[in-house]
Short mmCIF file of C-alpha atoms in Angstrom, two decimals:
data_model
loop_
_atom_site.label_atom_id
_atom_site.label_comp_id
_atom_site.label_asym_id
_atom_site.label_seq_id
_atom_site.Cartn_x
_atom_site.Cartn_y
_atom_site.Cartn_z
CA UNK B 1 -24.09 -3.82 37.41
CA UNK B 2 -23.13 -4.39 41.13
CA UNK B 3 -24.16 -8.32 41.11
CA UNK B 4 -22.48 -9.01 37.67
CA UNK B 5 -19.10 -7.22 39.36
CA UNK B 6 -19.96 -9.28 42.58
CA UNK B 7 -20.20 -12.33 40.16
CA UNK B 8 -17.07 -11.79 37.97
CA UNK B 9 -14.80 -11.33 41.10
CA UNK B 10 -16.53 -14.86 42.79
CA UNK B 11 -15.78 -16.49 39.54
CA UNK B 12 -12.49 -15.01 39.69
CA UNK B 13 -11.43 -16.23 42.65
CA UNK B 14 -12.88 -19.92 41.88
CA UNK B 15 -10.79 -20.02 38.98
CA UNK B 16 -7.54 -18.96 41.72
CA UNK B 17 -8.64 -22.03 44.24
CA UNK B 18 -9.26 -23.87 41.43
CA UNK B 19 -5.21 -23.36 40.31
CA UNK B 20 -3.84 -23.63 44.02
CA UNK B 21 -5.56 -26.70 44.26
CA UNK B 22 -4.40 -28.27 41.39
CA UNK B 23 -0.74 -27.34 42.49
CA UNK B 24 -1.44 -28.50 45.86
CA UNK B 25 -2.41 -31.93 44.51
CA UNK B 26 0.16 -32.25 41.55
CA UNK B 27 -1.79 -35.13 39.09
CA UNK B 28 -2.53 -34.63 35.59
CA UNK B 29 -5.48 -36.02 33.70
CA UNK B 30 -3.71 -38.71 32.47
CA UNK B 31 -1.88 -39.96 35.51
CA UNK B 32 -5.84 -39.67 37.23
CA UNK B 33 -6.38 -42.45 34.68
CA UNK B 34 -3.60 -44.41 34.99
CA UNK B 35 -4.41 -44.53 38.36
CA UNK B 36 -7.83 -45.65 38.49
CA UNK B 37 -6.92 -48.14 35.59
CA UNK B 38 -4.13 -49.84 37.81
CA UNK B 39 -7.27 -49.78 40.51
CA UNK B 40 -9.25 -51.89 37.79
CA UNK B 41 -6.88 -54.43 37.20
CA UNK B 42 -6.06 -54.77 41.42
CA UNK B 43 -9.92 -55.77 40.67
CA UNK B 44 -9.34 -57.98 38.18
CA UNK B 45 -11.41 -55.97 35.51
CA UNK B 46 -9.85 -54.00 32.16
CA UNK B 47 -8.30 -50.91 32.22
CA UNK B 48 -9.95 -47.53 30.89
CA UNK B 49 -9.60 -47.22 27.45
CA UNK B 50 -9.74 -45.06 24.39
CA UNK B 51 -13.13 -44.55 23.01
CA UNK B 52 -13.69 -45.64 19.30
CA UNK B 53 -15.40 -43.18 17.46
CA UNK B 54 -17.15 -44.54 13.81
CA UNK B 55 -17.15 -41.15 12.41
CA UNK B 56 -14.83 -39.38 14.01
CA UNK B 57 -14.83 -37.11 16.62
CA UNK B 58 -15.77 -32.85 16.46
CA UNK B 59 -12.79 -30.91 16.81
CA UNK B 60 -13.92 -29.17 19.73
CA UNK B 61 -14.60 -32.25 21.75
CA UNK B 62 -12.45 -33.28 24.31
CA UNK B 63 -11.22 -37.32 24.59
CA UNK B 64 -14.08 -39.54 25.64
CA UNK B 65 -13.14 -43.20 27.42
CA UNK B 66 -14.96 -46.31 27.51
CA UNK B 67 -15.45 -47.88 31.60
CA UNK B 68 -15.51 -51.24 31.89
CA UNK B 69 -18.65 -51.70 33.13
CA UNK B 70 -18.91 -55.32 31.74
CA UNK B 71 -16.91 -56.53 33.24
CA UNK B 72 -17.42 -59.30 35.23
CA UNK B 73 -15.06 -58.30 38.17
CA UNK B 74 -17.22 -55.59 38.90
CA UNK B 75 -20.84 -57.12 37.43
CA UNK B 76 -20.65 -59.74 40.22
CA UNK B 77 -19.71 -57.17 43.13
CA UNK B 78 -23.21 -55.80 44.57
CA UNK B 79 -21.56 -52.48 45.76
CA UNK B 80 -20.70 -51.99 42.23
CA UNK B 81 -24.21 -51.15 41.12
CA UNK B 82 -24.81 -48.39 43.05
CA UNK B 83 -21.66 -47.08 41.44
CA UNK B 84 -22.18 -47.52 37.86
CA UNK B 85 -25.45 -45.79 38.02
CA UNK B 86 -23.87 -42.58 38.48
CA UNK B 87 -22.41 -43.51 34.65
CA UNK B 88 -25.59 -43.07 33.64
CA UNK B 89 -27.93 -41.43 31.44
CA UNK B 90 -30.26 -39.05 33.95
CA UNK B 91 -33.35 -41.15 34.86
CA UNK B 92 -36.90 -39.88 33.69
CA UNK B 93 -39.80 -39.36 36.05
CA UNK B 94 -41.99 -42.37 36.10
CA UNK B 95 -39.26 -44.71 35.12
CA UNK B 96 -38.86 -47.87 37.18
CA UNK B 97 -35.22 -48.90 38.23
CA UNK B 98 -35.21 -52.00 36.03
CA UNK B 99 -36.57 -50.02 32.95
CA UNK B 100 -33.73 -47.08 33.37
CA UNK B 101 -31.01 -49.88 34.11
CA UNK B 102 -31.92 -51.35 30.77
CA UNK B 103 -32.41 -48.49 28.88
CA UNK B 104 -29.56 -45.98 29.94
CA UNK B 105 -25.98 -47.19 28.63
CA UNK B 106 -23.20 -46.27 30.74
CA UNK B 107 -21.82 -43.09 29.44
CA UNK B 108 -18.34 -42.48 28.35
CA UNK B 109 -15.51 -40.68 30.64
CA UNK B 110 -13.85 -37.58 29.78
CA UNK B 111 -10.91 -36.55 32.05
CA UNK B 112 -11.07 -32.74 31.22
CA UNK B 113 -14.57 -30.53 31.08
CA UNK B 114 -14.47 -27.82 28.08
CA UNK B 115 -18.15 -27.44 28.99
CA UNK B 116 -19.46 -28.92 25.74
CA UNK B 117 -19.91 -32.25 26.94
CA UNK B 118 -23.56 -32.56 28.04
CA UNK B 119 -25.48 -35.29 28.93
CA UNK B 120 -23.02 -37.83 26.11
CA UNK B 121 -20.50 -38.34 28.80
CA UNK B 122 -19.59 -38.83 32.07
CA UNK B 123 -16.99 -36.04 33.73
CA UNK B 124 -14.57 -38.17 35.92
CA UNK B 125 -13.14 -36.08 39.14
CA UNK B 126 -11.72 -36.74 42.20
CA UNK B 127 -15.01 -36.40 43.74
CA UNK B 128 -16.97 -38.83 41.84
CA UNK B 129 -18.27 -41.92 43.54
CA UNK B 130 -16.58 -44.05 41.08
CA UNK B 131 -13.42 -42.55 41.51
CA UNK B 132 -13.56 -42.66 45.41
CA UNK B 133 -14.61 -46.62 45.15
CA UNK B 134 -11.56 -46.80 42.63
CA UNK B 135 -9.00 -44.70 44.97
CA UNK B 136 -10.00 -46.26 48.19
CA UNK B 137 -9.73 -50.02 46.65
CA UNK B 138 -5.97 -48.52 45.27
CA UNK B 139 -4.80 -46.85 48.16
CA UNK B 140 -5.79 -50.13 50.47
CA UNK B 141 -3.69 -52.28 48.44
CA UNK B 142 -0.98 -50.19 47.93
CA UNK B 143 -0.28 -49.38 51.32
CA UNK B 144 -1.45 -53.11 52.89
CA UNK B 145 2.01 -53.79 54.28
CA UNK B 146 3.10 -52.64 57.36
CA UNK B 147 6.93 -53.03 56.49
CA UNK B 148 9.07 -52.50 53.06
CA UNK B 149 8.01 -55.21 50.80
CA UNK B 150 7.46 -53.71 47.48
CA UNK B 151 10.34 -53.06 44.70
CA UNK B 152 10.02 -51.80 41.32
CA UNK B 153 12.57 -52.70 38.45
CA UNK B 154 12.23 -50.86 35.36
CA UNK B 155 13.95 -49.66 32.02
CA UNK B 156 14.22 -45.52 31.77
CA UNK B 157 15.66 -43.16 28.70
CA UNK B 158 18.52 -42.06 30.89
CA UNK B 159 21.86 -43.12 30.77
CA UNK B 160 22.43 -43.79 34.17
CA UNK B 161 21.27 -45.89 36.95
CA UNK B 162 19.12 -44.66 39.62
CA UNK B 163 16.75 -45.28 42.50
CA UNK B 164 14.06 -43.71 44.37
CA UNK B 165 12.86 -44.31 47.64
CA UNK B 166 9.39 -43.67 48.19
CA UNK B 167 8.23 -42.80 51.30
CA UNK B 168 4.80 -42.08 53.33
CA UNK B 169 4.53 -38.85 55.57
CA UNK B 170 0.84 -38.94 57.37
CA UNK B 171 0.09 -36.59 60.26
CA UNK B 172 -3.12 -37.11 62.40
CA UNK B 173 -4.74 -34.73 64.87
CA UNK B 174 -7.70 -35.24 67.66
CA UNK B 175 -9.45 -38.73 67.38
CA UNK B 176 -6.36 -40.27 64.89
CA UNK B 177 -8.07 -37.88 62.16
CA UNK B 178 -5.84 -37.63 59.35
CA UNK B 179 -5.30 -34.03 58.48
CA UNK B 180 -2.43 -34.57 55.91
CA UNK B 181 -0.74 -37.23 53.93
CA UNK B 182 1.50 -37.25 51.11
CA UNK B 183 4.21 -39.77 49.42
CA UNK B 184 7.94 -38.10 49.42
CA UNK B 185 11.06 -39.66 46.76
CA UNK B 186 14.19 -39.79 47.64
CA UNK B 187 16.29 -40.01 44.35
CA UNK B 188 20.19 -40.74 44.08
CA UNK B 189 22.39 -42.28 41.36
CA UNK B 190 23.02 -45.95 42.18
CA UNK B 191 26.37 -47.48 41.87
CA UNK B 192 27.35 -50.80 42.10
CA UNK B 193 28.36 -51.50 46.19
CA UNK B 194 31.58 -52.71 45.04
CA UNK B 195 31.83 -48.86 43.50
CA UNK B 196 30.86 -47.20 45.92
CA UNK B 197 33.43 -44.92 48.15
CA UNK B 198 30.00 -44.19 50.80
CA UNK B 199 26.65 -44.55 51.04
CA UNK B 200 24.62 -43.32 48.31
CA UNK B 201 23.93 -39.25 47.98
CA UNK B 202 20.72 -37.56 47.02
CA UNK B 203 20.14 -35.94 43.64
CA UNK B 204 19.71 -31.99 44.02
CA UNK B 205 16.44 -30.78 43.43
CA UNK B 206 16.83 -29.56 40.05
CA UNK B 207 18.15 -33.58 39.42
CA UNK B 208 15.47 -35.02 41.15
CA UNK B 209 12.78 -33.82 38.80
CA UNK B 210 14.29 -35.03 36.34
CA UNK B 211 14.35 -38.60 37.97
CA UNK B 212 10.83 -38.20 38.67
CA UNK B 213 10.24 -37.19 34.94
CA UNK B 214 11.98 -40.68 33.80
CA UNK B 215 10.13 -42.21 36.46
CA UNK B 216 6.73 -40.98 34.96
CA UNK B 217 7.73 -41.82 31.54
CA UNK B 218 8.73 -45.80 32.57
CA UNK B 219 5.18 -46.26 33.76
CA UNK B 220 3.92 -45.02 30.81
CA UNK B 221 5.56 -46.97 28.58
CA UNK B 222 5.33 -50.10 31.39
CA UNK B 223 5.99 -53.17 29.31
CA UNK B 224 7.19 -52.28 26.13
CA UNK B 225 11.02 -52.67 27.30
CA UNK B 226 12.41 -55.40 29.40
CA UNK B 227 15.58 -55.84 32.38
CA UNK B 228 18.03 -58.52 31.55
CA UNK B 229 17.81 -61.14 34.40
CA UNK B 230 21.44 -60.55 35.20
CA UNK B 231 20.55 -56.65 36.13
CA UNK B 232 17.83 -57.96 38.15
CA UNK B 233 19.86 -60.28 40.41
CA UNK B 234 22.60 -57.15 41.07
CA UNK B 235 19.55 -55.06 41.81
CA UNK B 236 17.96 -57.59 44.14
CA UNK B 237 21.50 -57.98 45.97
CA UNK B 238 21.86 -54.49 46.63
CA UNK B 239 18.27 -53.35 47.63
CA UNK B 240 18.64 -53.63 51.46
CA UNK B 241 21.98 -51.79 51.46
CA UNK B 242 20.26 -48.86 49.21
CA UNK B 243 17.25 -48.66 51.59
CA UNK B 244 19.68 -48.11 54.69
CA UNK B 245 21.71 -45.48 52.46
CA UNK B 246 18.65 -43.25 51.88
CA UNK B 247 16.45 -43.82 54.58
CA UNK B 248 18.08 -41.24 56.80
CA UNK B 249 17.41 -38.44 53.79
CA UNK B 250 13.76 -39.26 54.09
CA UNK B 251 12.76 -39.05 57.94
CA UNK B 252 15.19 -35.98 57.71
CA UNK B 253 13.22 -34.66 54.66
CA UNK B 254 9.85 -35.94 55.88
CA UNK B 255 10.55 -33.65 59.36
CA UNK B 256 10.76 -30.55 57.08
CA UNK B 257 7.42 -31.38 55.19
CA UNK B 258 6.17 -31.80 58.50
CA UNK B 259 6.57 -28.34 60.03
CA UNK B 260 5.32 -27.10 56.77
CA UNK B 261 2.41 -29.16 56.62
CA UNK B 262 1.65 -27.77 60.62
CA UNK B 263 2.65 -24.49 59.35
CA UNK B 264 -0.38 -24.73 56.58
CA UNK B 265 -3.06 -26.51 58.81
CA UNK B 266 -2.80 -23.71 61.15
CA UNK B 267 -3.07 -21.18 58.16
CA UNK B 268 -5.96 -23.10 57.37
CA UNK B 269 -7.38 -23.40 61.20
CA UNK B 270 -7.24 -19.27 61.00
CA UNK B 271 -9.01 -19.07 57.91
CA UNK B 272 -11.61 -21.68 58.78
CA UNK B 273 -12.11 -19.56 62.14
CA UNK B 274 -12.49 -16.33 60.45
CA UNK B 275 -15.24 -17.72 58.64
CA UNK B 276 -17.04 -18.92 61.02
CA UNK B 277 -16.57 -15.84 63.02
CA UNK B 278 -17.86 -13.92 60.08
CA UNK B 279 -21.11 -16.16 59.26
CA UNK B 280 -21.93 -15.58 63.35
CA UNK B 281 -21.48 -12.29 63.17
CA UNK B 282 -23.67 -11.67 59.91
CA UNK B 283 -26.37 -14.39 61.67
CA UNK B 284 -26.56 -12.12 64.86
CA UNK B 285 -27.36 -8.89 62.82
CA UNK B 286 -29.84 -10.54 61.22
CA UNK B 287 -31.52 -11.67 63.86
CA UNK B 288 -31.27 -8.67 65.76
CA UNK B 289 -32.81 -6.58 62.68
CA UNK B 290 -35.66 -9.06 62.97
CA UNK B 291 -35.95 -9.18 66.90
CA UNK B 292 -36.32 -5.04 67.11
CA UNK B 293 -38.66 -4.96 64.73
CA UNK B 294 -41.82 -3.27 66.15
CA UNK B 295 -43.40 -6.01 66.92
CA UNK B 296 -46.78 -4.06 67.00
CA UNK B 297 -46.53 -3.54 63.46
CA UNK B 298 -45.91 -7.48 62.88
CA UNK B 299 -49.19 -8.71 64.09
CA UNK B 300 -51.39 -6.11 62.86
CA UNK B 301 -54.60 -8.13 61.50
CA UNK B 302 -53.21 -11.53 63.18
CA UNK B 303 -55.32 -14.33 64.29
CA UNK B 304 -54.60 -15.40 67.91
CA UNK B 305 -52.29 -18.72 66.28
CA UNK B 306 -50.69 -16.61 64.38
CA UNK B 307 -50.06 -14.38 67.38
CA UNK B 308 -48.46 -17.33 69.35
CA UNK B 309 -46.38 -18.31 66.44
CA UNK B 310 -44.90 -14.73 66.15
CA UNK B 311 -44.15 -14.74 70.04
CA UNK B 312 -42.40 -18.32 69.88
CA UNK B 313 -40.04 -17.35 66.57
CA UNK B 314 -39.27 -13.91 68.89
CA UNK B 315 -38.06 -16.49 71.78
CA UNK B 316 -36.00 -18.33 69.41
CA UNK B 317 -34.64 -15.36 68.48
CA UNK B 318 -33.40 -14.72 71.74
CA UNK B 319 -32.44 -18.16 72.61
CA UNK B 320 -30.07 -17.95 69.00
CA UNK B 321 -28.48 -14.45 70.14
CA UNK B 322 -27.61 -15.78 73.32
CA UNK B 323 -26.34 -19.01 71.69
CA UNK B 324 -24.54 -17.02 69.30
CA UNK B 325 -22.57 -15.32 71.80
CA UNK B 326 -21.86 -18.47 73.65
CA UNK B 327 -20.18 -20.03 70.12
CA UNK B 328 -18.45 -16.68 68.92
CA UNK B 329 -16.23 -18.04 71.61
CA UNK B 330 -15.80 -21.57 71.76
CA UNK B 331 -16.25 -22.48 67.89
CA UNK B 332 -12.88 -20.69 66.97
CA UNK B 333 -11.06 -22.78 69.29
CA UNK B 334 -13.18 -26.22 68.28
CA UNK B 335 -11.69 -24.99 65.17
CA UNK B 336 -8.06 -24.34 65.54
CA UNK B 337 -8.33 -27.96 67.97
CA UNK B 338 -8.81 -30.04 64.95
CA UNK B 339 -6.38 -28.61 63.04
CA UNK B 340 -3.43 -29.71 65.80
CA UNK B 341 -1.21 -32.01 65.41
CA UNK B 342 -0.85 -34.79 67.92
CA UNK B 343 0.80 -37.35 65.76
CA UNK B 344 2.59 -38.27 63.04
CA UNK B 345 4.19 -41.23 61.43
CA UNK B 346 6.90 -41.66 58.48
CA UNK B 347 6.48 -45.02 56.34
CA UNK B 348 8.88 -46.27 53.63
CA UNK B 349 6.94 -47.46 51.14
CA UNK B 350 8.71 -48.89 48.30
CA UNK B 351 12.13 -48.50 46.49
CA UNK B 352 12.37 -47.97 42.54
CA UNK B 353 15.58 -48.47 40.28
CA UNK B 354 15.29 -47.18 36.58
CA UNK B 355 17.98 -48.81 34.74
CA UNK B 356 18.94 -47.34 31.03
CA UNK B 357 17.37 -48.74 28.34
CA UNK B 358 20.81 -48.78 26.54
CA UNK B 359 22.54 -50.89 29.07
#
């Protein structure tokens, strides 16, 4: 009864990181896909896509998607193959690499485990070599450019105008380690300059989400609406003024997120600490049940090696206890070190404009 209480309340508190951490990071399983499908075709292969069932699919089963493995964008890339292995049916014992390559089909993805899916497909995470190759190949593109040379035009359901300016906050600590980085909007209603009694103002918060909601929905619906040229050209005129307007809202707003994000590294540096404190602490006792342990009792009926191998684990004993003591000390402050900050940097990294699609 006392390990399946012990177990319930670990599995309980998994299931709270589990929701802080998908909070902290803020993507759905779709936008995870749209992502690494806008990686694919920076590569020059398809995008993920719907998996076509004959029969149908069981009720209970969750969406299954077809990778491109075929593709020859990735076929021809070497690093790729090493990848596309881990889509794999599990290899059997015996089973040369050719064989298993030609036998086991790549599997297809599902976005969300219900923990029915077994060995027919392929749980895609943020974790999963694949998705790492696919993330690192996205986030090197995307952020190539050292100054603001990307621009977005697209059609929204709102009625009004608007643009968002996307920044990059990124804060590094000992060594240019990056402890934090995250992308911050600046949204505002935008006005034609000959309209305009000031620069342009931020939307409230409660607004803003609601920008970022239309925002969402454009790329999801990417190409099934198009910007008269005319719109385009008034944009295009106005971009540079738009980018001076809010840029001053984002370095002011990026400086809050910043003593937050110090505020929760050194939450984190305590916790981390604590730990380690902890698992030194629990190490020591150990050992010292171990070390004053009668030691006459221990070698009762041993041969002379055997002897000699219980007097060398007793002086590593020793050595550990007085190492311990040495790191109950210093490892707490290693600790709480790499969780300073010692720089950070503010990037703008694009500007959006979601015009109505009524006009």
């Amino acid at each position: 009864r006392s390990r399946q209480e012990k177990l319930k309340g670990e599995v309980e508190g998994l299931r709270d990181r589990l929701q802080r951490s998908r909070q902290q990071i803020g993507i759905t399983a779709p936008q995870f896909r749209q992502t690494l499908s806008m990686s694919l075709r920076l590569a020059g292969a398809p995008a993920i896509e719907p998996e076509v069932v004959a029969n149908g699919a069981r009720e209970d089963a969750p969406d299954m998607f077809e990778f491109p493995a075929t593709s020859d964008a990735l076929t021809r890339d070497v690093g790729w193959i090493a990848a596309l292995d881990t889509l794999r049916e599990r290899r059997n014992r015996g089973e040369s690499l050719s064989e298993w390559r030609r036998r086991a089909k790549i599997r297809p993805l599902i976005f969300e485990e219900f923990g029915n899916a077994g060995q027919g497909a392929v749980h895609m995470h943020l974790e999963h070599r694949v998705a790492q190759r696919l993330l690192g190949r996205f986030t090197s593109q995307g952020l190539i450019h050292h100054d603001l040379s990307k621009a977005c035009l697209t059609s929204s359901p709102e009625s009004v105008p608007r643009v968002i300016l996307l920044g990059r906050l990124s804060v590094y600590g000992p060594g240019a380690a990056r402890l934090h980085e995250e992308i911050v909007p600046i949204t505002a209603r935008w006005l034609e300059p000959s309209r305009r009694n000031g620069p342009l103002t931020p939307y409230s918060e409660t607004t803003e989400q609601i920008t970022l909601s239309s925002f969402q929905d454009a790329l999801n619906n990417a190409g099934q609406f198009t910007v008269p040229e005319q719109v385009r050209a008034r944009i295009s005129a106005s971009a540079q003024d738009d980018i001076a307007d809010l840029r001053p809202h984002l370095e002011t707003r990026c400086k809050t997120l910043l003593e937050e994000a110090e505020r929760l590294l050194s939450e984190r540096a305590n916790e981390e600490s604590m730990s380690m404190v902890q698992l030194l602490t629990s190490q020591r006792e150990r050992i010292e049940g171990e070390f004053n342990t009668d030691g006459r009792q221990l070698t009762l009926g041993f041969t002379q090696e055997e002897l000699r191998q219980n007097e060398a684990d007793r002086r590593a004993w020793s050595r550990r206890l007085d190492e311990i003591e040495i790191e109950l000390e210093t490892e707490p402050l290693r600790i709480a070190d790499s969780y300073r900050v010692h720089a950070h940097r503010i990037d703008p990294l694009g500007v959006v404009y979601l015009w109505p699609r009524t006009g």
